[in-house]
């Protein structure tokens, strides 16, 4: 038998008159599995905080603090682990355009430490981004060194090698002109 419980809480701080934006997301997951008379239970807490500071119109700095605490029970054995991720990004809008679209250059780095295991991993890379349409950003990048981590790689590309990323901003105004009739199949 297996049970899984997930709780997620997120918030954002985006004052109109500030150069700072802060996002935070906390996940709490509990898994319990009984198989062949063995009890396996895991409790995970993952918190990701991202802060972005745009001190000039063409430059910004992003900071990330990720924390993870895992408690596991496998039969009678109890395991504990704490991981800390520190990340930074720098973006610069380039003075020229490609195909009439804005270009930007980014540099990013991250350090992931699993404290009890004494393991440290690093990520370092760069990317070039373009805004092909309003509220759409596409980037092509390369990480010189990197690591894989399911909890922290979702918010920043951390694997070694080339990558492509797409971000789309959607808010209450994005679909305001969309009529529900357009979603229905013709009769």
PDB file of C-alpha atoms in Angstrom:
ATOM      1  CA  UNK A   1       0.000   0.000   0.000  1.00  0.00           C
ATOM      2  CA  UNK A   2       1.223   3.471  -0.818  1.00  0.00           C
ATOM      3  CA  UNK A   3       0.012   6.922   0.254  1.00  0.00           C
ATOM      4  CA  UNK A   4       1.311  10.301  -0.813  1.00  0.00           C
ATOM      5  CA  UNK A   5       0.389  13.722   0.545  1.00  0.00           C
ATOM      6  CA  UNK A   6       1.557  17.027  -0.920  1.00  0.00           C
ATOM      7  CA  UNK A   7       1.081  20.583   0.341  1.00  0.00           C
ATOM      8  CA  UNK A   8       2.302  23.631  -1.565  1.00  0.00           C
ATOM      9  CA  UNK A   9       2.345  27.291  -0.578  1.00  0.00           C
ATOM     10  CA  UNK A  10       3.622  30.146  -2.740  1.00  0.00           C
ATOM     11  CA  UNK A  11       3.687  33.911  -2.525  1.00  0.00           C
ATOM     12  CA  UNK A  12       5.073  36.860  -4.476  1.00  0.00           C
ATOM     13  CA  UNK A  13       6.067  40.390  -3.481  1.00  0.00           C
ATOM     14  CA  UNK A  14       5.997  42.802  -6.449  1.00  0.00           C
ATOM     15  CA  UNK A  15       5.498  46.418  -5.402  1.00  0.00           C
ATOM     16  CA  UNK A  16       5.050  48.732  -8.394  1.00  0.00           C
ATOM     17  CA  UNK A  17       7.535  51.309  -7.094  1.00  0.00           C
ATOM     18  CA  UNK A  18      10.377  48.935  -6.132  1.00  0.00           C
ATOM     19  CA  UNK A  19      13.391  47.616  -8.032  1.00  0.00           C
ATOM     20  CA  UNK A  20      12.955  44.316  -6.133  1.00  0.00           C
ATOM     21  CA  UNK A  21      10.687  41.337  -6.806  1.00  0.00           C
ATOM     22  CA  UNK A  22      10.604  38.287  -4.504  1.00  0.00           C
ATOM     23  CA  UNK A  23       8.994  34.884  -5.128  1.00  0.00           C
ATOM     24  CA  UNK A  24       8.805  32.013  -2.645  1.00  0.00           C
ATOM     25  CA  UNK A  25       7.455  28.476  -2.857  1.00  0.00           C
ATOM     26  CA  UNK A  26       7.373  25.854  -0.134  1.00  0.00           C
ATOM     27  CA  UNK A  27       6.536  22.196  -0.758  1.00  0.00           C
ATOM     28  CA  UNK A  28       5.876  19.580   1.894  1.00  0.00           C
ATOM     29  CA  UNK A  29       5.599  15.957   0.743  1.00  0.00           C
ATOM     30  CA  UNK A  30       4.967  12.791   2.706  1.00  0.00           C
ATOM     31  CA  UNK A  31       5.211   9.324   1.183  1.00  0.00           C
ATOM     32  CA  UNK A  32       4.418   6.110   3.003  1.00  0.00           C
ATOM     33  CA  UNK A  33       4.850   2.688   1.450  1.00  0.00           C
ATOM     34  CA  UNK A  34       4.417  -0.773   2.943  1.00  0.00           C
ATOM     35  CA  UNK A  35       5.827  -3.519   0.734  1.00  0.00           C
ATOM     36  CA  UNK A  36       6.811  -7.059   1.744  1.00  0.00           C
ATOM     37  CA  UNK A  37       6.319  -6.187   5.431  1.00  0.00           C
ATOM     38  CA  UNK A  38       8.766  -3.254   5.153  1.00  0.00           C
ATOM     39  CA  UNK A  39       7.791   0.287   6.079  1.00  0.00           C
ATOM     40  CA  UNK A  40       9.279   3.094   4.013  1.00  0.00           C
ATOM     41  CA  UNK A  41       8.307   6.622   4.966  1.00  0.00           C
ATOM     42  CA  UNK A  42       9.736   9.911   3.685  1.00  0.00           C
ATOM     43  CA  UNK A  43       8.986  13.471   4.722  1.00  0.00           C
ATOM     44  CA  UNK A  44      10.432  16.222   2.467  1.00  0.00           C
ATOM     45  CA  UNK A  45      10.362  19.970   2.922  1.00  0.00           C
ATOM     46  CA  UNK A  46      11.641  22.062  -0.004  1.00  0.00           C
ATOM     47  CA  UNK A  47      11.714  25.858  -0.002  1.00  0.00           C
ATOM     48  CA  UNK A  48      12.791  28.011  -2.961  1.00  0.00           C
ATOM     49  CA  UNK A  49      13.154  31.784  -2.662  1.00  0.00           C
ATOM     50  CA  UNK A  50      13.997  33.914  -5.705  1.00  0.00           C
ATOM     51  CA  UNK A  51      14.772  37.619  -5.518  1.00  0.00           C
ATOM     52  CA  UNK A  52      15.297  39.859  -8.527  1.00  0.00           C
ATOM     53  CA  UNK A  53      16.850  43.332  -8.365  1.00  0.00           C
ATOM     54  CA  UNK A  54      16.628  45.547 -11.452  1.00  0.00           C
ATOM     55  CA  UNK A  55      18.735  48.562 -10.501  1.00  0.00           C
ATOM     56  CA  UNK A  56      18.880  49.854 -14.101  1.00  0.00           C
ATOM     57  CA  UNK A  57      16.462  49.399 -16.971  1.00  0.00           C
ATOM     58  CA  UNK A  58      18.983  47.245 -18.885  1.00  0.00           C
ATOM     59  CA  UNK A  59      20.526  45.238 -16.007  1.00  0.00           C
ATOM     60  CA  UNK A  60      19.252  42.921 -13.296  1.00  0.00           C
ATOM     61  CA  UNK A  61      20.549  40.526 -10.689  1.00  0.00           C
ATOM     62  CA  UNK A  62      18.701  37.397  -9.592  1.00  0.00           C
ATOM     63  CA  UNK A  63      19.393  35.501  -6.375  1.00  0.00           C
ATOM     64  CA  UNK A  64      18.111  32.073  -5.302  1.00  0.00           C
ATOM     65  CA  UNK A  65      18.154  30.355  -1.937  1.00  0.00           C
ATOM     66  CA  UNK A  66      16.905  26.782  -1.913  1.00  0.00           C
ATOM     67  CA  UNK A  67      16.576  24.657   1.218  1.00  0.00           C
ATOM     68  CA  UNK A  68      15.632  20.984   1.478  1.00  0.00           C
ATOM     69  CA  UNK A  69      15.192  18.817   4.562  1.00  0.00           C
ATOM     70  CA  UNK A  70      14.472  15.098   4.164  1.00  0.00           C
ATOM     71  CA  UNK A  71      13.597  12.636   6.925  1.00  0.00           C
ATOM     72  CA  UNK A  72      13.341   8.998   5.927  1.00  0.00           C
ATOM     73  CA  UNK A  73      12.506   5.754   7.694  1.00  0.00           C
ATOM     74  CA  UNK A  74      13.356   2.419   6.086  1.00  0.00           C
ATOM     75  CA  UNK A  75      12.404  -0.427   8.424  1.00  0.00           C
ATOM     76  CA  UNK A  76      14.142   0.584  11.663  1.00  0.00           C
ATOM     77  CA  UNK A  77      16.745   2.848  10.048  1.00  0.00           C
ATOM     78  CA  UNK A  78      16.190   6.628  10.208  1.00  0.00           C
ATOM     79  CA  UNK A  79      17.966   8.898   7.728  1.00  0.00           C
ATOM     80  CA  UNK A  80      18.167  12.697   7.649  1.00  0.00           C
ATOM     81  CA  UNK A  81      19.544  15.089   5.096  1.00  0.00           C
ATOM     82  CA  UNK A  82      19.772  18.828   4.520  1.00  0.00           C
ATOM     83  CA  UNK A  83      20.672  20.488   1.227  1.00  0.00           C
ATOM     84  CA  UNK A  84      21.309  24.172   0.519  1.00  0.00           C
ATOM     85  CA  UNK A  85      21.331  25.773  -2.938  1.00  0.00           C
ATOM     86  CA  UNK A  86      22.754  29.238  -3.547  1.00  0.00           C
ATOM     87  CA  UNK A  87      22.350  30.681  -7.023  1.00  0.00           C
ATOM     88  CA  UNK A  88      22.916  33.975  -8.813  1.00  0.00           C
ATOM     89  CA  UNK A  89      22.060  35.313 -12.275  1.00  0.00           C
ATOM     90  CA  UNK A  90      23.107  38.504 -14.026  1.00  0.00           C
ATOM     91  CA  UNK A  91      21.217  39.753 -17.104  1.00  0.00           C
ATOM     92  CA  UNK A  92      22.177  42.559 -19.461  1.00  0.00           C
ATOM     93  CA  UNK A  93      19.992  43.883 -22.270  1.00  0.00           C
ATOM     94  CA  UNK A  94      22.163  44.152 -25.383  1.00  0.00           C
ATOM     95  CA  UNK A  95      22.156  47.427 -27.351  1.00  0.00           C
ATOM     96  CA  UNK A  96      21.402  45.762 -30.703  1.00  0.00           C
ATOM     97  CA  UNK A  97      18.445  43.708 -31.893  1.00  0.00           C
ATOM     98  CA  UNK A  98      17.999  40.529 -33.924  1.00  0.00           C
ATOM     99  CA  UNK A  99      15.136  40.575 -36.433  1.00  0.00           C
ATOM    100  CA  UNK A 100      13.852  43.716 -34.740  1.00  0.00           C
ATOM    101  CA  UNK A 101      13.609  41.942 -31.361  1.00  0.00           C
ATOM    102  CA  UNK A 102      15.338  42.705 -28.058  1.00  0.00           C
ATOM    103  CA  UNK A 103      18.351  40.562 -27.108  1.00  0.00           C
ATOM    104  CA  UNK A 104      19.866  39.946 -23.691  1.00  0.00           C
ATOM    105  CA  UNK A 105      22.866  38.105 -22.278  1.00  0.00           C
ATOM    106  CA  UNK A 106      22.868  36.159 -19.017  1.00  0.00           C
ATOM    107  CA  UNK A 107      25.500  34.638 -16.742  1.00  0.00           C
ATOM    108  CA  UNK A 108      24.482  32.262 -13.958  1.00  0.00           C
ATOM    109  CA  UNK A 109      26.035  30.146 -11.258  1.00  0.00           C
ATOM    110  CA  UNK A 110      24.857  27.852  -8.485  1.00  0.00           C
ATOM    111  CA  UNK A 111      26.283  25.892  -5.568  1.00  0.00           C
ATOM    112  CA  UNK A 112      24.432  22.900  -4.102  1.00  0.00           C
ATOM    113  CA  UNK A 113      25.648  21.415  -0.825  1.00  0.00           C
ATOM    114  CA  UNK A 114      24.290  18.261   0.787  1.00  0.00           C
ATOM    115  CA  UNK A 115      25.437  18.930   4.324  1.00  0.00           C
ATOM    116  CA  UNK A 116      25.330  15.507   6.014  1.00  0.00           C
ATOM    117  CA  UNK A 117      26.814  13.743   2.979  1.00  0.00           C
ATOM    118  CA  UNK A 118      29.520  16.378   2.542  1.00  0.00           C
ATOM    119  CA  UNK A 119      28.795  16.603  -1.205  1.00  0.00           C
ATOM    120  CA  UNK A 120      29.122  19.924  -3.048  1.00  0.00           C
ATOM    121  CA  UNK A 121      28.168  20.485  -6.688  1.00  0.00           C
ATOM    122  CA  UNK A 122      28.518  23.588  -8.837  1.00  0.00           C
ATOM    123  CA  UNK A 123      26.827  24.980 -11.912  1.00  0.00           C
ATOM    124  CA  UNK A 124      28.143  27.741 -14.157  1.00  0.00           C
ATOM    125  CA  UNK A 125      26.866  28.885 -17.524  1.00  0.00           C
ATOM    126  CA  UNK A 126      25.633  31.583 -19.871  1.00  0.00           C
ATOM    127  CA  UNK A 127      22.743  32.183 -22.279  1.00  0.00           C
ATOM    128  CA  UNK A 128      21.481  34.545 -24.946  1.00  0.00           C
ATOM    129  CA  UNK A 129      17.813  35.474 -24.838  1.00  0.00           C
ATOM    130  CA  UNK A 130      15.387  37.020 -27.293  1.00  0.00           C
ATOM    131  CA  UNK A 131      11.861  38.363 -26.855  1.00  0.00           C
ATOM    132  CA  UNK A 132      10.056  37.173 -30.016  1.00  0.00           C
ATOM    133  CA  UNK A 133       6.641  38.446 -28.862  1.00  0.00           C
ATOM    134  CA  UNK A 134       5.134  40.348 -25.950  1.00  0.00           C
ATOM    135  CA  UNK A 135       5.440  38.342 -22.716  1.00  0.00           C
ATOM    136  CA  UNK A 136       7.463  35.550 -24.383  1.00  0.00           C
ATOM    137  CA  UNK A 137      11.182  34.990 -23.782  1.00  0.00           C
ATOM    138  CA  UNK A 138      13.332  32.351 -25.488  1.00  0.00           C
ATOM    139  CA  UNK A 139      16.935  31.595 -24.548  1.00  0.00           C
ATOM    140  CA  UNK A 140      19.695  29.324 -25.756  1.00  0.00           C
ATOM    141  CA  UNK A 141      22.417  28.557 -23.252  1.00  0.00           C
ATOM    142  CA  UNK A 142      25.279  26.352 -22.201  1.00  0.00           C
ATOM    143  CA  UNK A 143      26.355  25.219 -18.743  1.00  0.00           C
ATOM    144  CA  UNK A 144      30.094  24.619 -18.524  1.00  0.00           C
ATOM    145  CA  UNK A 145      29.625  22.632 -15.309  1.00  0.00           C
ATOM    146  CA  UNK A 146      26.351  21.479 -13.824  1.00  0.00           C
ATOM    147  CA  UNK A 147      24.344  19.032 -11.748  1.00  0.00           C
ATOM    148  CA  UNK A 148      20.913  17.398 -11.719  1.00  0.00           C
ATOM    149  CA  UNK A 149      18.536  17.843  -8.811  1.00  0.00           C
ATOM    150  CA  UNK A 150      14.785  17.281  -9.166  1.00  0.00           C
ATOM    151  CA  UNK A 151      13.869  19.802  -6.452  1.00  0.00           C
ATOM    152  CA  UNK A 152      15.995  22.714  -7.662  1.00  0.00           C
ATOM    153  CA  UNK A 153      16.462  22.169 -11.407  1.00  0.00           C
ATOM    154  CA  UNK A 154      12.821  23.028 -12.158  1.00  0.00           C
ATOM    155  CA  UNK A 155      13.409  26.709 -11.365  1.00  0.00           C
ATOM    156  CA  UNK A 156      16.823  27.019 -13.022  1.00  0.00           C
ATOM    157  CA  UNK A 157      18.540  24.913 -15.653  1.00  0.00           C
ATOM    158  CA  UNK A 158      21.428  23.256 -13.808  1.00  0.00           C
ATOM    159  CA  UNK A 159      22.472  20.298 -16.002  1.00  0.00           C
ATOM    160  CA  UNK A 160      25.825  20.440 -17.787  1.00  0.00           C
ATOM    161  CA  UNK A 161      25.658  21.129 -21.530  1.00  0.00           C
ATOM    162  CA  UNK A 162      23.428  23.021 -23.979  1.00  0.00           C
ATOM    163  CA  UNK A 163      19.793  23.918 -23.324  1.00  0.00           C
ATOM    164  CA  UNK A 164      16.844  25.893 -24.657  1.00  0.00           C
ATOM    165  CA  UNK A 165      14.368  27.606 -22.325  1.00  0.00           C
ATOM    166  CA  UNK A 166      11.019  29.281 -23.014  1.00  0.00           C
ATOM    167  CA  UNK A 167       9.154  31.466 -20.531  1.00  0.00           C
ATOM    168  CA  UNK A 168       5.682  32.841 -21.049  1.00  0.00           C
ATOM    169  CA  UNK A 169       4.083  35.416 -18.791  1.00  0.00           C
ATOM    170  CA  UNK A 170       0.384  34.798 -18.244  1.00  0.00           C
ATOM    171  CA  UNK A 171      -1.812  36.891 -15.986  1.00  0.00           C
ATOM    172  CA  UNK A 172      -5.446  37.970 -15.691  1.00  0.00           C
ATOM    173  CA  UNK A 173      -5.175  40.023 -18.892  1.00  0.00           C
ATOM    174  CA  UNK A 174      -3.540  37.355 -21.086  1.00  0.00           C
ATOM    175  CA  UNK A 175      -6.756  35.556 -22.064  1.00  0.00           C
ATOM    176  CA  UNK A 176      -9.316  38.319 -21.439  1.00  0.00           C
ATOM    177  CA  UNK A 177     -10.277  38.502 -25.132  1.00  0.00           C
ATOM    178  CA  UNK A 178     -10.613  34.733 -25.515  1.00  0.00           C
ATOM    179  CA  UNK A 179     -14.224  33.690 -25.981  1.00  0.00           C
ATOM    180  CA  UNK A 180     -15.298  30.312 -24.624  1.00  0.00           C
ATOM    181  CA  UNK A 181     -17.116  29.675 -27.919  1.00  0.00           C
ATOM    182  CA  UNK A 182     -13.739  29.455 -29.654  1.00  0.00           C
ATOM    183  CA  UNK A 183     -12.793  26.495 -27.440  1.00  0.00           C
ATOM    184  CA  UNK A 184     -15.862  24.423 -28.287  1.00  0.00           C
ATOM    185  CA  UNK A 185     -15.880  22.024 -31.222  1.00  0.00           C
ATOM    186  CA  UNK A 186     -18.103  23.075 -34.134  1.00  0.00           C
ATOM    187  CA  UNK A 187     -21.551  21.442 -34.206  1.00  0.00           C
TER     188      UNK A 187
END
